[in-house]
Coordinates of C-alpha atoms in Angstrom, one line a residue:
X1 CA -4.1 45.2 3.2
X2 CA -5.5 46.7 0.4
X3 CA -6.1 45.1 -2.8
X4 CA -6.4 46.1 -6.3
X5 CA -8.9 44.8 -8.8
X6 CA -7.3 45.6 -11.4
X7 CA -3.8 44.0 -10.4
X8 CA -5.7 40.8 -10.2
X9 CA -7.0 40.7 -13.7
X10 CA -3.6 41.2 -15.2
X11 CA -2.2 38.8 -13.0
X12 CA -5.4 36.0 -14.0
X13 CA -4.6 36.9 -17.8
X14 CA -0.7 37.0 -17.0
X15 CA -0.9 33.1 -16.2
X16 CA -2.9 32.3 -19.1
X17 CA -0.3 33.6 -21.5
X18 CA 1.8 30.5 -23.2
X19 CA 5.1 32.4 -24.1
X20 CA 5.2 34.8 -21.5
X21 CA 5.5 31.8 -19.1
X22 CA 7.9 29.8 -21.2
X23 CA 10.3 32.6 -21.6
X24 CA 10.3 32.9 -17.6
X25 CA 10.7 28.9 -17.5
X26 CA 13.7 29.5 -19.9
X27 CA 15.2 31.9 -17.5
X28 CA 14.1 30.4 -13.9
X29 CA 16.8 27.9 -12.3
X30 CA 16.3 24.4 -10.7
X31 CA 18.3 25.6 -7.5
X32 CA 17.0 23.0 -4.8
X33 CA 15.8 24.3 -0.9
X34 CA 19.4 24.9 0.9
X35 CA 20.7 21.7 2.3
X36 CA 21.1 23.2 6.2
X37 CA 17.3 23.3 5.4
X38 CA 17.7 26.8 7.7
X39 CA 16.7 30.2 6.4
X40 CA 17.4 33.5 8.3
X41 CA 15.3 37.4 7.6
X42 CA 16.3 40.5 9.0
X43 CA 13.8 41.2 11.8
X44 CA 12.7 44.6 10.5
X45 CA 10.7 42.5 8.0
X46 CA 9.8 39.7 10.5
X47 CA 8.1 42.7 12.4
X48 CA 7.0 44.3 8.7
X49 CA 3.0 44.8 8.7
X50 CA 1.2 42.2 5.7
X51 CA -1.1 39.6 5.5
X52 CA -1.0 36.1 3.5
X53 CA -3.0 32.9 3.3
X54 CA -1.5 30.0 4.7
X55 CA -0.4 28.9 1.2
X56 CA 1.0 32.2 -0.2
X57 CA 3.3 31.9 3.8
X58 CA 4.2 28.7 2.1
X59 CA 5.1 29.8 -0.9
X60 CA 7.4 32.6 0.6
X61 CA 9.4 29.7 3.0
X62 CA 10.4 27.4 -0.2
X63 CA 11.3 30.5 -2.3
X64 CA 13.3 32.0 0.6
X65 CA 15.4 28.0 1.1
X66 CA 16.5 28.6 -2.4
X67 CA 18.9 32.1 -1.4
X68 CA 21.7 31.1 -1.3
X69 CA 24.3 33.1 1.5
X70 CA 26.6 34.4 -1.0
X71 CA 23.7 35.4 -3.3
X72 CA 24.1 39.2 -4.4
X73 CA 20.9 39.5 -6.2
X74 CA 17.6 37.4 -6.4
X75 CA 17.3 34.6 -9.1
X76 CA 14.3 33.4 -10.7
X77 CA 13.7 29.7 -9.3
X78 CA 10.8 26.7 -10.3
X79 CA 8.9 25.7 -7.3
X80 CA 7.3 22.3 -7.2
X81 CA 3.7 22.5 -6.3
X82 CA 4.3 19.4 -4.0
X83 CA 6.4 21.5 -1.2
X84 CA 3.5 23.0 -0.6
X85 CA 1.5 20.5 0.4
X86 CA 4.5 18.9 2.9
X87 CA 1.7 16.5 4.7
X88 CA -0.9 16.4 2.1
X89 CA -1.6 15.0 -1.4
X90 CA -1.9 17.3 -4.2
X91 CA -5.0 17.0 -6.1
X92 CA -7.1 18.7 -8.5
X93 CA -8.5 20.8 -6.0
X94 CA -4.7 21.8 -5.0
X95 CA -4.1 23.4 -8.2
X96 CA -7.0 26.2 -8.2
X97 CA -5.8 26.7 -4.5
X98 CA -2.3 27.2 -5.6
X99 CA -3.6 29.4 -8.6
X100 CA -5.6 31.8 -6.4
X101 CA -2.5 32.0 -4.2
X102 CA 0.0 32.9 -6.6
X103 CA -2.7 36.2 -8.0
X104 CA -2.6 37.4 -4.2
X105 CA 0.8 37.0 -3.4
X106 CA 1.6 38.8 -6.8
X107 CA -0.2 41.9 -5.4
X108 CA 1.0 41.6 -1.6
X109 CA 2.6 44.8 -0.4
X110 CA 4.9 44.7 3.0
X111 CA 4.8 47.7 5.3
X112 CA 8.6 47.7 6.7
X113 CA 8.8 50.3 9.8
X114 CA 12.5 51.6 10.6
X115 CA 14.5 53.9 12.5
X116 CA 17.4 56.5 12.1
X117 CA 19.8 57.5 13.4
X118 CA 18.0 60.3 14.9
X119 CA 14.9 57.9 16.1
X120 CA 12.4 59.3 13.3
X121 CA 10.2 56.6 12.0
X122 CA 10.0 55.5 8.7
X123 CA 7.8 53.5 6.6
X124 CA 8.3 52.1 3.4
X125 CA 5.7 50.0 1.3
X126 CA 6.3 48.2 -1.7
X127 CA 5.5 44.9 -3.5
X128 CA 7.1 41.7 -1.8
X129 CA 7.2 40.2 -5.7
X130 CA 8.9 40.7 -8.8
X131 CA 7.2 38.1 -10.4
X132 CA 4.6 35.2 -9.3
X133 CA 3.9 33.2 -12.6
X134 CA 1.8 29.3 -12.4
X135 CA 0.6 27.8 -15.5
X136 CA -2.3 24.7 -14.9
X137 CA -0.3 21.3 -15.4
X138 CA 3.3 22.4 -15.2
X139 CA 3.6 20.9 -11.6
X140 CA 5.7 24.3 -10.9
X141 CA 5.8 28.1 -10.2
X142 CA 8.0 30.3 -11.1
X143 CA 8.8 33.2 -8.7
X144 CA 11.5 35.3 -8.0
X145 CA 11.5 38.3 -4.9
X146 CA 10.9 42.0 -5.3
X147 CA 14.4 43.7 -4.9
X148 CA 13.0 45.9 -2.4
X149 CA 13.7 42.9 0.1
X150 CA 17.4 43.0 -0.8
X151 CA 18.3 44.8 2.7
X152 CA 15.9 42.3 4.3
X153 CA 17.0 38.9 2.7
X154 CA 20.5 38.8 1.3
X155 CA 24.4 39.1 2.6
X156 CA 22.7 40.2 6.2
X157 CA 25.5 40.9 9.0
X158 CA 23.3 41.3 12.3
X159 CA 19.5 41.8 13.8
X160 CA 18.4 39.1 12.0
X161 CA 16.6 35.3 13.1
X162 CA 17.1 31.8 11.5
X163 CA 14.4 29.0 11.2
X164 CA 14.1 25.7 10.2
X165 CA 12.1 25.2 7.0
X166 CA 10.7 22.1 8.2
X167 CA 9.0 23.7 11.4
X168 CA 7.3 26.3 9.5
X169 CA 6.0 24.2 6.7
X170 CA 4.4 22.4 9.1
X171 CA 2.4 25.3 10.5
X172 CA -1.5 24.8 9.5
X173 CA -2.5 28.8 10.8
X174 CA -0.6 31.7 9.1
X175 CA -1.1 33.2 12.7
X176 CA 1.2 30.3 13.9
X177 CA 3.9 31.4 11.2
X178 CA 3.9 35.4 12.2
X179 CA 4.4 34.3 15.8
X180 CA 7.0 32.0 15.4
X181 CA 9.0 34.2 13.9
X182 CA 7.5 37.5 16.1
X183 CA 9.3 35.5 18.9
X184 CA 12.5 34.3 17.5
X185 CA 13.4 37.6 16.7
X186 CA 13.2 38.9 20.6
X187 CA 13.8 35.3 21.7
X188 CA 17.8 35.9 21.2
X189 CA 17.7 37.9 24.3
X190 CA 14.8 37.0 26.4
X191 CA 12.6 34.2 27.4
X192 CA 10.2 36.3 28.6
X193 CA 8.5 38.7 25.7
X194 CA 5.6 41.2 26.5
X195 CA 4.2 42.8 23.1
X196 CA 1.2 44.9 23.4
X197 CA -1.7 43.3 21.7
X198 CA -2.9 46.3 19.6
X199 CA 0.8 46.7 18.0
X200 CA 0.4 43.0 17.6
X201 CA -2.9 43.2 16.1
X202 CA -1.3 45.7 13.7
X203 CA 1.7 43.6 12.7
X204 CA -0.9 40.8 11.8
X205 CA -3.3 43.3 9.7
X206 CA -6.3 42.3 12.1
X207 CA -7.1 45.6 13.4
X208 CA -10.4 45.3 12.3
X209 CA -11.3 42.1 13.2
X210 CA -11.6 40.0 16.4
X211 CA -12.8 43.0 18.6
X212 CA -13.6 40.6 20.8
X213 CA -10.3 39.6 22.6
X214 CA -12.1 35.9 23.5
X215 CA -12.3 36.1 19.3
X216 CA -8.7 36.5 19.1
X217 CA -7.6 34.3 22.0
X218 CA -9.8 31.3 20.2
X219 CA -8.0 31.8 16.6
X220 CA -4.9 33.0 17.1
X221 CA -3.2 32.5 20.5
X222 CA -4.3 29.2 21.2
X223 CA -4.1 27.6 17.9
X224 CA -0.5 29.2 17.5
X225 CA 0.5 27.9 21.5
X226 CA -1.0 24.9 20.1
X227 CA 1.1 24.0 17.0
X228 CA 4.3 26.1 18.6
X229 CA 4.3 23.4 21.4
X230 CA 6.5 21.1 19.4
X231 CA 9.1 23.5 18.4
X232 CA 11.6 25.8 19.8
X233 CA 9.2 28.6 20.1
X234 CA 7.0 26.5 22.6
X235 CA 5.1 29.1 24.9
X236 CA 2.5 29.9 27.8
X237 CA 1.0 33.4 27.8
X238 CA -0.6 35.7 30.1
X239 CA -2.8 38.5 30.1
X240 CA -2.3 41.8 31.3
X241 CA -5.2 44.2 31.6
X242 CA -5.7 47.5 32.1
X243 CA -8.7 47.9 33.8
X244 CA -11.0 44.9 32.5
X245 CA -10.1 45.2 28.8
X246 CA -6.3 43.5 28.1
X247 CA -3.5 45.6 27.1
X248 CA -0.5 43.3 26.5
X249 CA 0.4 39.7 26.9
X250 CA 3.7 38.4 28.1
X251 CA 4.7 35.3 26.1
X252 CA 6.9 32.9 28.6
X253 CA 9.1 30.8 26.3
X254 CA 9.2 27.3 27.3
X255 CA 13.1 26.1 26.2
X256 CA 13.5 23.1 28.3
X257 CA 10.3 21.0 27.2
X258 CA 11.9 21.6 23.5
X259 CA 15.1 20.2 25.0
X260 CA 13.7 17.4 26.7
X261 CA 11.8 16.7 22.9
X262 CA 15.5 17.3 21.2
X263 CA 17.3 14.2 23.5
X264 CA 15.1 11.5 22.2
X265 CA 17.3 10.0 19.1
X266 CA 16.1 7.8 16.0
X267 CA 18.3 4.9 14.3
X268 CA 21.3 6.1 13.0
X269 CA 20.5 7.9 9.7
X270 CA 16.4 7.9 9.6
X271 CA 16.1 11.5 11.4
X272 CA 17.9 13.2 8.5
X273 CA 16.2 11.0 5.7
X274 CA 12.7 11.4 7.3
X275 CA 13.8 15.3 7.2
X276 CA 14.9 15.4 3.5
X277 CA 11.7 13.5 2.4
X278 CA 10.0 16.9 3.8
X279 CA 8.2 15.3 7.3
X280 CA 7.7 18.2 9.1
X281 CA 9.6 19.2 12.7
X282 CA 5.8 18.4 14.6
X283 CA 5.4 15.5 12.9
X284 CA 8.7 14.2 13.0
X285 CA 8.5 14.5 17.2
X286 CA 5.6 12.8 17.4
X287 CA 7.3 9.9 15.5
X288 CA 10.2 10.2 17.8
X289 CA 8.2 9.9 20.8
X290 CA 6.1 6.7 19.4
X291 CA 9.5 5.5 18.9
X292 CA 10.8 6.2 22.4
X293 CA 7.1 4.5 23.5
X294 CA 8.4 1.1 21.8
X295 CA 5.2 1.6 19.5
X296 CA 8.1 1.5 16.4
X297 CA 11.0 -0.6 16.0
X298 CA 13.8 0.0 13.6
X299 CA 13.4 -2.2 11.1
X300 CA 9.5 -1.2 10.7
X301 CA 10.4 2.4 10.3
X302 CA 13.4 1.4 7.4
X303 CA 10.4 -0.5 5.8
X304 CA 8.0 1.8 5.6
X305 CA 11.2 4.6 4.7
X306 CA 11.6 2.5 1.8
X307 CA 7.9 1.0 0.8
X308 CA 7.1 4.6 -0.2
X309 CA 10.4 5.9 -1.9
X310 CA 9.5 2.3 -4.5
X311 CA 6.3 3.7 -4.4
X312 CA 7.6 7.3 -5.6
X313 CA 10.4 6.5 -7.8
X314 CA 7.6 4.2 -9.4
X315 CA 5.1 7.0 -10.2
X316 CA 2.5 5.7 -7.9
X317 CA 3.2 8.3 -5.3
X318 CA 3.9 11.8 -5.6
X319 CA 4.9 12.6 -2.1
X320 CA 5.7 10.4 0.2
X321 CA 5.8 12.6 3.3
X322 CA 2.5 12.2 4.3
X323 CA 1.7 8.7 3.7
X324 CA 4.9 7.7 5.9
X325 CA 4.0 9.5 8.8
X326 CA 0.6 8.0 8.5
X327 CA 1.7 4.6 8.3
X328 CA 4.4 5.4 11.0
X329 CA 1.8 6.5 13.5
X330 CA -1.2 3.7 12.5
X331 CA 0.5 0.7 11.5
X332 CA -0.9 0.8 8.0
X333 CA 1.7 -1.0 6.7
X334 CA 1.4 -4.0 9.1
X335 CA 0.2 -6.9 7.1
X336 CA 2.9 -5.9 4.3
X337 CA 5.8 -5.6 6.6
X338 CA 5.2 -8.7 8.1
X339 CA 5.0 -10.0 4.7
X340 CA 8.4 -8.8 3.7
X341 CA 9.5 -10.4 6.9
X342 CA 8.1 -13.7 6.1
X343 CA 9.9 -13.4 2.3
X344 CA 13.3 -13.0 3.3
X345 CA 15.7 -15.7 3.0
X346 CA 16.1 -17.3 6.3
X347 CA 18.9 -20.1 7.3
X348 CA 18.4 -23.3 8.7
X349 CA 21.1 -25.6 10.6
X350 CA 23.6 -26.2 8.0
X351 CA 23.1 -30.2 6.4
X352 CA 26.3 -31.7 5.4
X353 CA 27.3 -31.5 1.8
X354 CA 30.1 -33.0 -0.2
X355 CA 32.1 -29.7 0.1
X356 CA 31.8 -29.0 3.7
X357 CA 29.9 -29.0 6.8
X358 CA 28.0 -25.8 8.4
X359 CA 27.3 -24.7 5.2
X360 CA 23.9 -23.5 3.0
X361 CA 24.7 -23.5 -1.0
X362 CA 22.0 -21.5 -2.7
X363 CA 22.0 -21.8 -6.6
X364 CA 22.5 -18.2 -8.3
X365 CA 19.6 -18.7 -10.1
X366 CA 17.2 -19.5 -7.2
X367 CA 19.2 -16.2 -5.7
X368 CA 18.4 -14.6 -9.4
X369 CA 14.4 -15.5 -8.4
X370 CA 14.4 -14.2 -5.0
X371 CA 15.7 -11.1 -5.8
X372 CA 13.1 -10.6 -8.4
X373 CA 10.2 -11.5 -6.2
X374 CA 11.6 -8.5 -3.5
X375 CA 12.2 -6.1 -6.6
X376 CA 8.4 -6.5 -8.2
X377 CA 7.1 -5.7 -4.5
X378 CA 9.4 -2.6 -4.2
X379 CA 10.7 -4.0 -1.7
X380 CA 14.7 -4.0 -2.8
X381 CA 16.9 -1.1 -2.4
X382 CA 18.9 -2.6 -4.8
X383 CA 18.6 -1.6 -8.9
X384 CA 20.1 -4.7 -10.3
X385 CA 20.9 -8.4 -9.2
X386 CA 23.9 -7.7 -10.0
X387 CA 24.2 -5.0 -6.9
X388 CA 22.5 -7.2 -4.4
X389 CA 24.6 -9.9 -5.2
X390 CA 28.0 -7.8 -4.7
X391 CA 26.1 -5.9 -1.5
X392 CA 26.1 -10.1 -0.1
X393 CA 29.4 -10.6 -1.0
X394 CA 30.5 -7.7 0.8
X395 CA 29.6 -9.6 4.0
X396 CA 31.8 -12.1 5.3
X397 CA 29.8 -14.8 5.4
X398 CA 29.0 -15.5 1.8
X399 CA 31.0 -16.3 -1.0
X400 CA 31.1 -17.5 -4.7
X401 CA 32.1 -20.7 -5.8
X402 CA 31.3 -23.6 -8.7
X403 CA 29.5 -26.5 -7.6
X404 CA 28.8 -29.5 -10.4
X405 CA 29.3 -27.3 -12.7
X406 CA 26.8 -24.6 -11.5
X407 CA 27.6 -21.3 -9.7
X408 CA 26.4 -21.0 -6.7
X409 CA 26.3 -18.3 -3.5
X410 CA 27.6 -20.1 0.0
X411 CA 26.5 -19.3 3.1
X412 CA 28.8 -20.0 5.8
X413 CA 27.3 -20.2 9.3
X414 CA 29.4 -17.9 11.8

């Protein structure tokens, strides 16, 4: 795709210009990624000709989870730079990346091919942006989509394919994204797709490079049969040749290995929350299979869940995405979950007192301590004593009562 020089520049002096970028922030809305974390695009752009960085494809997924179905234009919307980075901290070295991504995909044009009624061909090209704006320290972009993709991208009625944000933020090759979706939108029909290679070549602007088919084989297919193996789009592929050079390749869709991936079932409620906190689909199978393994146990993964969110809501941690699958799939939070074992209150045989037998009474202000110790370790899900005391209550075998003069929490042995 061609670029232009002197697009760039404007763009590189567009970012650099304080009130044009605070009059966009004063316009652009907050509007979160949809909550069925599922967006959908006609599949005359999925087959559109263009070319993006892995970043920029990025970019495009979390601006497309903010339209909204009933949306009748586009809106301008902040993007954090964290969703970009789903399994990765964001450094310094994030930022420039992010920069350089935002003055591409500012110039990007898409080539959408379409039919009449009549079967003539037509091609339209125009710029997928209306505006790509990122100022250095805001922590945001601000973006909003070209209206040309109107047709493509809002109130759409048929031919069109729906994917989970989640799977294709985990994609590490913008080869894997453009397949993915290449095959969800003739996956509807078939689990068997041929696609000539040089039209595929063409949809993926690499006509003129990989000549070399074992080039192409090497850094697309396989890297995209690779990270495609964990999703619904799971394939094999064969070669078809025409004479010795290959002509096509016939992707066979593998649905029952993703079905077989689908029936293995986390603790009630951790699949969703691992979802929301942005772990990707590949990673969160992987997790799921460790956890089918016996490698994880419940109350390990709710630790580590909640070791990380402390650590986020206490500004030590950006995103916690990637540190929890890490210590989900190394144990790197042994030592301290063991620790938090070994610090909550545990019950002995009940010693007879002067109130009642089979009974533990535990001053309020020894309660008042504990809590404490678990809250300056992030290790309470609780913001006030006063909560975990009413969340023990709430359990029938404690209760309040006055002892000498003193309150005090009993614990009544079931």
């Amino acid at each position: 795709m061609a670029k232009s020089t002197s697009s760039a520049i404007s763009q590189t002096e567009l970012f650099s210009n304080d009130s044009e970028f605070l009059e966009a922030d004063r316009r652009a809305t907050t509007r979160q990624i949809r909550q069925d974390s599922m967006i959908a695009q006609h599949n005359d752009l999925i087959r559109a000709r263009y070319d993006m960085s892995l970043l920029e494809s990025r970019l495009f997924v979390c601006l497309l989870g903010r339209i909204d179905r009933k949306d009748k234009d586009f809106v301008l919307c902040r993007i954090p730079v964290s969703e970009l980075y789903p399994d990765e901290k964001v450094g310094g070295k994030s930022y420039s990346q992010v920069r350089e991504a935002v003055i591409r995909l500012a110039s990007r044009v898409i080539h959408v091919e379409t039919k009449d009624e009549q079967g003539r061909r037509e091609i339209v090209s125009n710029p997928l942006m209306a505006t790509c704006r990122y100022k250095e320290g805001s922590g945001y972009l601000i973006a909003q989509f070209n209206n040309f993709v109107k047709p493509y991208l809002l109130e759409l009625q048929g031919n069109f394919s729906v994917a989970e944000i989640q799977t294709l933020l985990g994609f590490r090759s913008f080869y894997s994204y453009r397949l993915y979706w290449l095959l969800k939108s003739a996956a509807f029909h078939h689990d068997t797709i041929k696609l000539e290679l040089a039209a595929l070549k063409k949809t993926l602007n690499l006509e003129q490079r990989y000549q070399n088919f074992a080039d192409f084989k090497r850094f697309v297919l396989d890297i995209a049969k690779h990270e495609l193996s964990l999703t619904d789009m799971a394939f094999e592929y064969e070669q078809l040749k025409v004479g010795r050079a290959v002509n096509s390749l016939l992707f066979y869709l593998l649905r029952p290995a993703v079905i077989t991936q689908d029936d293995i079932k986390l603790p009630e409620g951790i699949q969703q929350t691992l979802a929301e906190i942005g772990i990707s689909l590949k990673s969160l199978n992987e997790i799921k299979m460790r956890y089918q393994q016996g490698k994880l146990v419940e109350e390990y993964l709710r630790f580590v869940i909640q070791y990380y969110q402390e650590a986020k809501k206490k500004g030590r941690l950006k995103s916690p995405a990637g540190a929890i699958y890490k210590a989900l799939m190394t144990d790197q939070l042994k030592q301290e979950f063991l620790a938090w074992q070994a610090s909550q209150p545990t019950y002995h045989s009940p010693t007879p007192t002067s109130k009642q037998q089979n009974v533990e009474i535990i001053p309020l202000d020894v309660l008042r301590d504990q809590f404490k110790t678990l809250q300056d370790k992030g290790l309470s899900s609780h913001t006030s004593f006063e909560a975990y005391l009413n969340w023990m209550l709430q359990q029938d075998v404690y209760t309040m009562d006055v002892v000498d003069g003193q309150e005090v929490l009993i614990y009544t042995e079931p």
